[in-house]
Coordinates of C-alpha atoms in Angstrom, one line a residue:
X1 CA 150.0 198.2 134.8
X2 CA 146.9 200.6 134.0
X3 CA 144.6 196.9 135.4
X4 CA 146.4 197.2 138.8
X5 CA 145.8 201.3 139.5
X6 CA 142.9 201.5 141.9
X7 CA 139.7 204.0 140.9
X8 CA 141.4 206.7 143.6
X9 CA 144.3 206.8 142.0
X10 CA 143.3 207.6 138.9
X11 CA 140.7 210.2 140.1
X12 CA 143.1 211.3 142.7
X13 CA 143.5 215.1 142.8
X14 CA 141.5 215.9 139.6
X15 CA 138.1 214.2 140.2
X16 CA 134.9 217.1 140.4
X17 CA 133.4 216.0 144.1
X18 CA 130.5 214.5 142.6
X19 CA 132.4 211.9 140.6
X20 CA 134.8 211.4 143.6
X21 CA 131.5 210.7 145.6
X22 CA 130.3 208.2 143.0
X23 CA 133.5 205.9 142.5
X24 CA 133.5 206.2 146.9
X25 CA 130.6 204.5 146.9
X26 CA 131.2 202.1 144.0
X27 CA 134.4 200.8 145.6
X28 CA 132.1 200.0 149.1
X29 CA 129.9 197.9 147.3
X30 CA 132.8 195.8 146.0
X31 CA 135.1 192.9 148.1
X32 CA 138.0 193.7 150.0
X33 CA 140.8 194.1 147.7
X34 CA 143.4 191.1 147.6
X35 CA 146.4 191.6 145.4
X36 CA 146.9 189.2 142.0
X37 CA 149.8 187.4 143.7
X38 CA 147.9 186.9 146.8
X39 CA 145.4 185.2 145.4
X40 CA 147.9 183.1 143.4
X41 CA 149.5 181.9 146.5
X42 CA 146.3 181.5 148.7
X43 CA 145.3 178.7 147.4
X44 CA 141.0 179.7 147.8
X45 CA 141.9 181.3 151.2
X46 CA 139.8 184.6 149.5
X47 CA 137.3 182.3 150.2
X48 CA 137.5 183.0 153.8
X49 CA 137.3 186.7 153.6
X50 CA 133.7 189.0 154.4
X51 CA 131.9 189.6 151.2
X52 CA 129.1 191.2 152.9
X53 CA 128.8 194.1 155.2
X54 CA 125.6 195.8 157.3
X55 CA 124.2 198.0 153.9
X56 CA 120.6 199.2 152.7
X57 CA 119.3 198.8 149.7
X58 CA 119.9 201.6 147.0
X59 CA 116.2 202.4 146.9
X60 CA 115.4 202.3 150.9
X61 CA 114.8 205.6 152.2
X62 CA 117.8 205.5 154.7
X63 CA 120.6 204.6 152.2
X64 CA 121.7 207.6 151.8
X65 CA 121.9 206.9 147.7
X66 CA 120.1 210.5 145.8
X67 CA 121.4 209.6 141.8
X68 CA 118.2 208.6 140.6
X69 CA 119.4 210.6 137.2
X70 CA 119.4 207.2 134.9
X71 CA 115.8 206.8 136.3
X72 CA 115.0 210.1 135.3
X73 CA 116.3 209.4 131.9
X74 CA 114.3 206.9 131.3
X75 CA 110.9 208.7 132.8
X76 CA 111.7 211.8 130.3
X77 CA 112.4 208.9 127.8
X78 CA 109.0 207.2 128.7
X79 CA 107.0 210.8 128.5
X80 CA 108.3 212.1 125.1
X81 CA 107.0 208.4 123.5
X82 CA 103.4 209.0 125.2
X83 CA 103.4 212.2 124.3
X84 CA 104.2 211.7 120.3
X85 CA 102.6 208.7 120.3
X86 CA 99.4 211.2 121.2
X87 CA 100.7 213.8 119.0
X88 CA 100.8 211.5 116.1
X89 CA 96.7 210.4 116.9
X90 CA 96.0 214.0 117.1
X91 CA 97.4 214.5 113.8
X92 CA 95.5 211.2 112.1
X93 CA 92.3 211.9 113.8
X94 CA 92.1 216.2 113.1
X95 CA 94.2 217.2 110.4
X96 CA 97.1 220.2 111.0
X97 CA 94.5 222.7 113.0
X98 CA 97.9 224.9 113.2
X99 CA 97.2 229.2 112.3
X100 CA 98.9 231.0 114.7
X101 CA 97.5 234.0 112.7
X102 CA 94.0 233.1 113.7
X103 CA 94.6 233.9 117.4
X104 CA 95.8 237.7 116.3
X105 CA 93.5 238.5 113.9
X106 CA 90.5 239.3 115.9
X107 CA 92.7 242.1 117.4
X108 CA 92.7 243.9 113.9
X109 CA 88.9 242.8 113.3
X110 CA 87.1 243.5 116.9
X111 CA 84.6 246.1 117.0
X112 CA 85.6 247.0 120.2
X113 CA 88.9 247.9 120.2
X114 CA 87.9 251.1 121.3
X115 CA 86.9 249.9 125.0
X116 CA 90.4 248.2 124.8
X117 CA 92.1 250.8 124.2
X118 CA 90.5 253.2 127.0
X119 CA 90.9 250.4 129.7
X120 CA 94.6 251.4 129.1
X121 CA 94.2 254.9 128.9
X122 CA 92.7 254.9 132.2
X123 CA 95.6 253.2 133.1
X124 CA 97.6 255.6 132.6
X125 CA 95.9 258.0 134.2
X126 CA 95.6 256.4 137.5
X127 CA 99.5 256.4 137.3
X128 CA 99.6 259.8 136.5
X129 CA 96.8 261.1 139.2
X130 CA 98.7 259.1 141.7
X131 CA 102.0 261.4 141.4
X132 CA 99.8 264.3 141.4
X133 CA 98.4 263.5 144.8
X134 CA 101.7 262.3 146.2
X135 CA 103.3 266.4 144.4
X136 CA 100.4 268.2 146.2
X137 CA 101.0 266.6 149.6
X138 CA 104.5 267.3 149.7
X139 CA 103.7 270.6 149.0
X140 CA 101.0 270.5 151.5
X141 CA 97.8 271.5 149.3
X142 CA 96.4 268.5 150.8
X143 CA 96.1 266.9 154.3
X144 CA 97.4 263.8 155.2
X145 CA 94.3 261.9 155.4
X146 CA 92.8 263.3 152.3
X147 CA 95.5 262.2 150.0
X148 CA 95.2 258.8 151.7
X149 CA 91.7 258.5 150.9
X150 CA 92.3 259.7 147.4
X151 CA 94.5 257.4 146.7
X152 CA 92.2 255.1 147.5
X153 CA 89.3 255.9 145.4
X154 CA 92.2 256.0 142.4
X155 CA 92.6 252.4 143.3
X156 CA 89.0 251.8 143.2
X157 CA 88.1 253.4 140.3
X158 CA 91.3 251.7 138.8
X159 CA 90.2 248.5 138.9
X160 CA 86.4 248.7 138.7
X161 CA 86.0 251.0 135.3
X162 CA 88.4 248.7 133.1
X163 CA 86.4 245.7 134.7
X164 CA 83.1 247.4 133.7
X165 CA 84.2 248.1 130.8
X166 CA 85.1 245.2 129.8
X167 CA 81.8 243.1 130.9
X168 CA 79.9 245.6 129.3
X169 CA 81.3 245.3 125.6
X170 CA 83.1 241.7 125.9
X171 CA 85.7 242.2 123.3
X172 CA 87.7 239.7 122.1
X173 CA 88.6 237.1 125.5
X174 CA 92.4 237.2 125.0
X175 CA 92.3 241.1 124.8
X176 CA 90.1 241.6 127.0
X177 CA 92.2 238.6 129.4
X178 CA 95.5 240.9 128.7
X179 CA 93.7 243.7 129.9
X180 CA 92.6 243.0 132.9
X181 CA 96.0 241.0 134.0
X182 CA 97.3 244.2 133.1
X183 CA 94.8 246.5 135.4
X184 CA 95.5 244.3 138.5
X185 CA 99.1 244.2 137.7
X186 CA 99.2 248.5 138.1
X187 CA 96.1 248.1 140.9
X188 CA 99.0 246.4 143.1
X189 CA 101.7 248.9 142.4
X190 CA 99.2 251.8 142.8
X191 CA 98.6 250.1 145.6
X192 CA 102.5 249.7 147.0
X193 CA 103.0 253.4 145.6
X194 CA 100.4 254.7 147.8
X195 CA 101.1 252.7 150.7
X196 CA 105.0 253.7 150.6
X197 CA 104.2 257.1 150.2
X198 CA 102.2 257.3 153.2
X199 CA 104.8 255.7 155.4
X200 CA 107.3 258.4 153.2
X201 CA 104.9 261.6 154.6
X202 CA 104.2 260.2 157.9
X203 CA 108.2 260.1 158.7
X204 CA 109.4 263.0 156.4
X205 CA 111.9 264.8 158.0
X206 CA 113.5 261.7 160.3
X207 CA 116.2 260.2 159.9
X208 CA 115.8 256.3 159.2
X209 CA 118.5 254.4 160.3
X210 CA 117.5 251.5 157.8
X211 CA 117.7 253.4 154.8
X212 CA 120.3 253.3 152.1
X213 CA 122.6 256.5 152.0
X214 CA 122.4 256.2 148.3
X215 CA 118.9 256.0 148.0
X216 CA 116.2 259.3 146.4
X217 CA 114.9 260.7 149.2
X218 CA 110.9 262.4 149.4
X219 CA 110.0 264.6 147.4
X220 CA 112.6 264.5 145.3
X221 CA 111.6 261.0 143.9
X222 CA 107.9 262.7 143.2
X223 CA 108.9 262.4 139.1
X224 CA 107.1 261.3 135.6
X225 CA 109.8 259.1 135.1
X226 CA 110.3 257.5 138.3
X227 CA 106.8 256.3 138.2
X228 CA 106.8 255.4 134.9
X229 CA 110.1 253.2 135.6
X230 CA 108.2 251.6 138.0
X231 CA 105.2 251.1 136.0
X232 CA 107.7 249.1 133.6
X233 CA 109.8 247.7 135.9
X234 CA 109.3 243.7 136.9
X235 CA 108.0 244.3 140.5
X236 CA 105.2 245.1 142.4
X237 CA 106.9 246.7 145.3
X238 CA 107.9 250.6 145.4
X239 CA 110.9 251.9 146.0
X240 CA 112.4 255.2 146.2
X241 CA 115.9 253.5 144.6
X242 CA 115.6 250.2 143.0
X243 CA 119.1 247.9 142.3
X244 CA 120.3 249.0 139.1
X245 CA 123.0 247.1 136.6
X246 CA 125.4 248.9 135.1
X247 CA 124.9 248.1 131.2
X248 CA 122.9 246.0 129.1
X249 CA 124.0 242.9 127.7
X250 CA 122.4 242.9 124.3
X251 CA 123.3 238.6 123.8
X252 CA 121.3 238.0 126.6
X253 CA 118.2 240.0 125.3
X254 CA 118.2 238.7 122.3
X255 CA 118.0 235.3 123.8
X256 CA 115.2 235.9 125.6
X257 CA 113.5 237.2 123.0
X258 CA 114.1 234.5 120.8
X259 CA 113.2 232.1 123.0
X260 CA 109.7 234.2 124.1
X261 CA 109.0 234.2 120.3
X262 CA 109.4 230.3 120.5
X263 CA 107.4 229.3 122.9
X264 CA 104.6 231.4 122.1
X265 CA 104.3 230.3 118.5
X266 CA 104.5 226.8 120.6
X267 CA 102.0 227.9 122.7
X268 CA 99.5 228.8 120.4
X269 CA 100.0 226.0 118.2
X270 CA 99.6 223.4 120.9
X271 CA 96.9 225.1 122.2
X272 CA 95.1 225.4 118.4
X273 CA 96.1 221.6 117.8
X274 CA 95.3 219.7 120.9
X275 CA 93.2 221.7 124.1
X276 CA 90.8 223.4 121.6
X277 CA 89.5 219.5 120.2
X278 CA 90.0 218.1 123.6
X279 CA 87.5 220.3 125.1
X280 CA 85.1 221.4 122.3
X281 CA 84.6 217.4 121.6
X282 CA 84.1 217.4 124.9
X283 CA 80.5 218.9 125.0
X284 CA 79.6 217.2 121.7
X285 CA 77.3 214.5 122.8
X286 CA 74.8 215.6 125.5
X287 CA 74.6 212.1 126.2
X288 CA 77.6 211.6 127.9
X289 CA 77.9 215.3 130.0
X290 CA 76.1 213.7 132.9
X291 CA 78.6 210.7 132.9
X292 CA 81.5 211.2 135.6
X293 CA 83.6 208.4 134.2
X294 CA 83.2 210.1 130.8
X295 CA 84.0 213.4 132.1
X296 CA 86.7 212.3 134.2
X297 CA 88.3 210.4 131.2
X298 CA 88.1 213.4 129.0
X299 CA 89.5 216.2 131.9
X300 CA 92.5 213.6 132.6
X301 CA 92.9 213.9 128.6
X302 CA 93.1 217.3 129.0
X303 CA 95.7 217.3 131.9
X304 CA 98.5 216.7 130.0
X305 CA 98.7 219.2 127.1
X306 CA 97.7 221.8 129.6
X307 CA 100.3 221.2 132.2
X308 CA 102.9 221.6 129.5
X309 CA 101.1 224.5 128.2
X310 CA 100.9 225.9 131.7
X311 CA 105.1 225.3 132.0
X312 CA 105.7 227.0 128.9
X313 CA 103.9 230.0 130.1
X314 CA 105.9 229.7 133.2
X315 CA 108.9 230.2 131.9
X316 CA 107.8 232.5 128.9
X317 CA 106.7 235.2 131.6
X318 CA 108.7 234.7 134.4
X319 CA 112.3 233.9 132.8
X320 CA 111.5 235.1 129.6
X321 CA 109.4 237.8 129.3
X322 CA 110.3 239.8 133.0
X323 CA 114.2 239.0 132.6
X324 CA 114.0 241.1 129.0
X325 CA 111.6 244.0 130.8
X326 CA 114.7 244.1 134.1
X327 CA 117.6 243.4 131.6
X328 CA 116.2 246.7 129.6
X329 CA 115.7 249.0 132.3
X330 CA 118.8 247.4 133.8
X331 CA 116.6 245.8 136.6
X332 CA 119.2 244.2 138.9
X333 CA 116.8 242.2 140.9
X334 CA 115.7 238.8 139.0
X335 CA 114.4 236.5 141.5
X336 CA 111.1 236.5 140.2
X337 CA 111.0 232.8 141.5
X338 CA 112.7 230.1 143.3
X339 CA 112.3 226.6 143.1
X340 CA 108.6 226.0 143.7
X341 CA 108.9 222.8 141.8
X342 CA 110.3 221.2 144.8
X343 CA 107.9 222.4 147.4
X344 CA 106.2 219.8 149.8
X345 CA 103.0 221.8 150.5
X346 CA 100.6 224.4 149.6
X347 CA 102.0 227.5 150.9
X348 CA 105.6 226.4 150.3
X349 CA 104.7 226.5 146.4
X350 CA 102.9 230.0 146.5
X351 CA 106.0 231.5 148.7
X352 CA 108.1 230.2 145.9
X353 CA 106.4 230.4 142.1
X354 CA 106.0 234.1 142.2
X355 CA 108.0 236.4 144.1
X356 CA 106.9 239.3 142.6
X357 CA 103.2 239.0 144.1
X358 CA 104.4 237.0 147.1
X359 CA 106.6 239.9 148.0
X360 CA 103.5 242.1 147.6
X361 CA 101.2 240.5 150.0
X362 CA 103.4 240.3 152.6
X363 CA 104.6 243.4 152.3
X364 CA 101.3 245.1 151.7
X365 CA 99.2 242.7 153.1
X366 CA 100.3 240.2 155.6
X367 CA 102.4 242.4 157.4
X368 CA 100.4 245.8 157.9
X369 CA 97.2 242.9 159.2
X370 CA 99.7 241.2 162.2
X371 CA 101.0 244.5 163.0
X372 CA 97.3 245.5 163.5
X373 CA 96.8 242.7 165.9
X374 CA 95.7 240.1 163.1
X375 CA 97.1 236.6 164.1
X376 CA 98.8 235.0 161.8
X377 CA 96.3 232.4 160.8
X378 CA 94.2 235.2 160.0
X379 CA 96.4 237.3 158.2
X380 CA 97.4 234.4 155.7
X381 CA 93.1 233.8 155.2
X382 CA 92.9 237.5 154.0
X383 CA 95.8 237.2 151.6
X384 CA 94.4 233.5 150.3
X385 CA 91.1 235.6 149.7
X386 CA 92.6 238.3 148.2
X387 CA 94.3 235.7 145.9
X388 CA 91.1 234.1 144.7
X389 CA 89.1 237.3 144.3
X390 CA 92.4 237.9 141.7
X391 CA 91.3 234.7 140.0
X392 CA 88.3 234.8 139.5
X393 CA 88.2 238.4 138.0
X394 CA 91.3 236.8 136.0
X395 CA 89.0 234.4 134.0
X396 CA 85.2 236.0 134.3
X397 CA 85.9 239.3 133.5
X398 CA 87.3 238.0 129.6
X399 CA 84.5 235.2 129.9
X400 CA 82.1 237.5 131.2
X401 CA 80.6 235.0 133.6
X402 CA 81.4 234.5 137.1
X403 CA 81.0 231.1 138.6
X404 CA 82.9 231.5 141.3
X405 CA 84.9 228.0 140.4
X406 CA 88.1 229.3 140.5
X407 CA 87.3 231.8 143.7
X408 CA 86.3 228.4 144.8
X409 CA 89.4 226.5 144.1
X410 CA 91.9 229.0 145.6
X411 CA 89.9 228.7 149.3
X412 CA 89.6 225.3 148.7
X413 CA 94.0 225.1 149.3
X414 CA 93.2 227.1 152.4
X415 CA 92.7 223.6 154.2
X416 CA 94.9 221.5 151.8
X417 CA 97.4 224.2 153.0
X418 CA 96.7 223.7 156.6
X419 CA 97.2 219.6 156.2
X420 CA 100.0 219.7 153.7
X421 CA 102.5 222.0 155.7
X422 CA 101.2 220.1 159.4
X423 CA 101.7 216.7 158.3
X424 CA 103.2 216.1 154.7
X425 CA 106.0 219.4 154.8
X426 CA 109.4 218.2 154.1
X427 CA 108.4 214.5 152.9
X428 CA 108.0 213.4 149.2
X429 CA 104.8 213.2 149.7
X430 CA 103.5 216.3 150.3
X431 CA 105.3 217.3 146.8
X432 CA 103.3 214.5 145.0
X433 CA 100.5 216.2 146.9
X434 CA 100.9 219.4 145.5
X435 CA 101.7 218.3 141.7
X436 CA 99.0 216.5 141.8
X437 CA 96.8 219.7 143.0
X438 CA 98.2 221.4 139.9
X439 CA 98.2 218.7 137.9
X440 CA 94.1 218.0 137.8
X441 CA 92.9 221.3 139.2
X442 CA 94.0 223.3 136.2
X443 CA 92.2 221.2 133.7
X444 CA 88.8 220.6 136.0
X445 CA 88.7 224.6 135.8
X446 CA 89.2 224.7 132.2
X447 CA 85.9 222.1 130.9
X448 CA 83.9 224.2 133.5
X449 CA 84.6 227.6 132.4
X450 CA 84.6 226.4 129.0
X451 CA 81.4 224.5 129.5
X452 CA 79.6 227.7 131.4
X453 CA 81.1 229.9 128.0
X454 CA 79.2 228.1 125.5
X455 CA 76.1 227.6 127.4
X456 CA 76.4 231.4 128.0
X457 CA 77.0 232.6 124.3
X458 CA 74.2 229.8 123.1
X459 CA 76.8 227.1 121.8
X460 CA 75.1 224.3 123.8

């Protein structure tokens, strides 16, 4: 009968490999099988049989056994009671703080708008000055080293004038933060533009062996709207011919969109309802500034909402935001990360949580310094530099103070990196390492920023 059928034979044939793999090991944990009328007749001889063999325990690193998932069940189980059981104190203790409209009405109200607005005017016409250089040179009107050094005052000027601009009229921080992600988001293709180009000049003419048969060759990609498509497209790096999908497929937009639209209201609201009190209370009591406990306490009551913050905004941008940007101008390339959460050191997780900038850097940076007779060592210093110059003009210029915290912070992984991927790659302990790095850096930054703001606008 169906009691007598072993677990194989029922599975037999039609189990998925994963199930197969879990009744396989199920069926070794248990007795060797003696049939009903054996032990009928055996009169307790079962008794004589092995009922233990050489095995580790399920939770020893050397078993072998990786389905942790009821575990994990009951962690995600364990995290969504701590985190309503906050939630609901939150909501005693301040009231609904929720207006979402509160965040965008300043951009309707700011006196300087104007400022805004030039930043990306300018931005523009960078782009646009950029494919005039690049048409002149082809036509030979200019040398080959005067168009390089053009180019790079264009860079220059592109990221100093928004950046002066902005300091010198502080609009509104989350404009004026949009803004400059937005300058050193063209600075890097103006950047990869130019850098192409030269390469494009330097070898017109010859044939390279590496290059796609299909792809536009110089001058003719020297268009409006080639570098406009690239100043849209989700990537940093230029290309004469980018991977291109056939069609559109309108579901999958309007999923994305939806679920941007979520997760920003979410954003905001989280944001409105639980950092904002956190940190403002924070500062409250000049008593208890200069107390580390206190402080510590508060920024470890911080590190939660923000992390979760910080993972919304993950995948906002990166799934959301620059699959519906690559889906529209039928973009075919949308690794624009890989699984980062998984990485057991420092430069594992920067290789892996942004592939559009990675890509950048070493193609731009990293590689052009070793072929110059940088070591490698070296090389990966200028780009970690590079990296917290970003950072810090990321959050001052919006603030308009520089305290050179997060500079700071990003050199400070420079060693981390260095002991992380020499003694802790590979092992779950370098990932607990860098979680952990995320997990109470991001926070620390935010009270000391916040802190510096209101002591500079007179709040404390």
């Amino acid at each position: 009968g169906m009691a007598d059928a072993e677990p194989d034979g029922l599975l037999q044939g039609s189990a998925p490999p994963e199930l197969q793999r879990r009744v396989d090991s199920a069926k070794e944990l248990l007795p060797p099988k003696v049939a009903d009328k054996d032990l009928k007749d055996s009169a307790g001889r079962h008794l004589a049989l092995p009922s233990h063999a050489p095995r580790d325990s399920l939770l020893h690193s050397k078993s072998g056994f990786e389905d942790f998932r009821g575990l994990y069940n009951l962690a995600l189980l364990a995290l969504i009671a701590s985190n309503l059981r906050m939630a609901i104190e939150n909501i005693s203790k301040y009231g609904l703080l929720v207006n979402p409209i509160a965040w965008f009405a300043p951009f309707f109200t700011d006196p300087h708008g104007l400022p805004v607005l030039a930043v990306w005017v300018n931005l523009g016409v960078s782009l646009l000055l950029a494919l005039g250089l690049e048409k002149l040179a082809s036509k030979n009107y200019l040398g080959f080293r005067t168009t390089n050094w053009l180019h790079v005052l264009n860079c220059v000027q592109t990221l100093f004038v928004p950046c002066g601009v902005l300091l010198y009229y502080h609009p509104y921080p989350i404009a004026s933060f949009v803004a400059v992600t937005e300058t050193l988001i063209i600075w890097m293709k103006l950047v990869s533009y130019a850098h192409v180009h030269k390469y494009l000049r330097r070898t017109r003419g010859q044939q390279d062996p590496d290059e796609d048969k299909h792809a536009v060759r110089y001058p003719a990609n020297l268009s409006v709207k080639d570098l406009f498509y690239f100043a849209a497209a989700p990537t940093l790096c230029y290309e004469t011919s980018f991977p291109r999908n056939t069609h559109i497929r309108k579901r999958f937009v309007i999923r994305r969109v939806l679920e941007l639209m979520f997760f920003a209201v979410l954003t905001v609201s989280l944001c409105q309802q639980w950092i904002l009190p956190t940190v403002t209370n924070t500062f409250k009591n000049d008593k208890d500034q200069s107390n580390p406990a206190y402080l510590l306490e508060r920024t470890l009551k911080l590190a939660m909402p923000n992390f979760f913050i910080w993972l919304l905004l993950f995948y906002a941008f990166f799934h959301c935001w620059l699959n519906i940007t690559g889906e529209l101008l039928r973009f075919a390339d949308r690794q624009f990360y890989r699984d980062w959460w998984n990485a057991t050191s420092i430069p594992w997780f920067w290789r892996n949580w942004n592939i559009p900038v990675h890509k950048w850097a070493v193609r731009h940076v990293y590689r052009p310094l070793v072929a110059n007779g940088f070591t490698r060592l070296q090389s990966q210093i200028v780009v970690f530099v590079i990296s917290a110059v970003f950072h810090e003009v990321i959050v001052g210029v919006p603030l308009g103070i520089f305290r050179l915290w997060s500079f700071l912070a990003m050199m400070g992984q420079v060693p981390l990196a260095w002991f992380t991927e020499r003694y802790l790659k590979g092992t779950q302990y370098g990932n607990i390492v860098v979680w952990a790095s995320l997990f109470l850096g991001q926070p620390t930054a935010i009270m000391l920023y916040v802190k510096a703001y209101l002591e500079e606008s007179g709040s404390l």
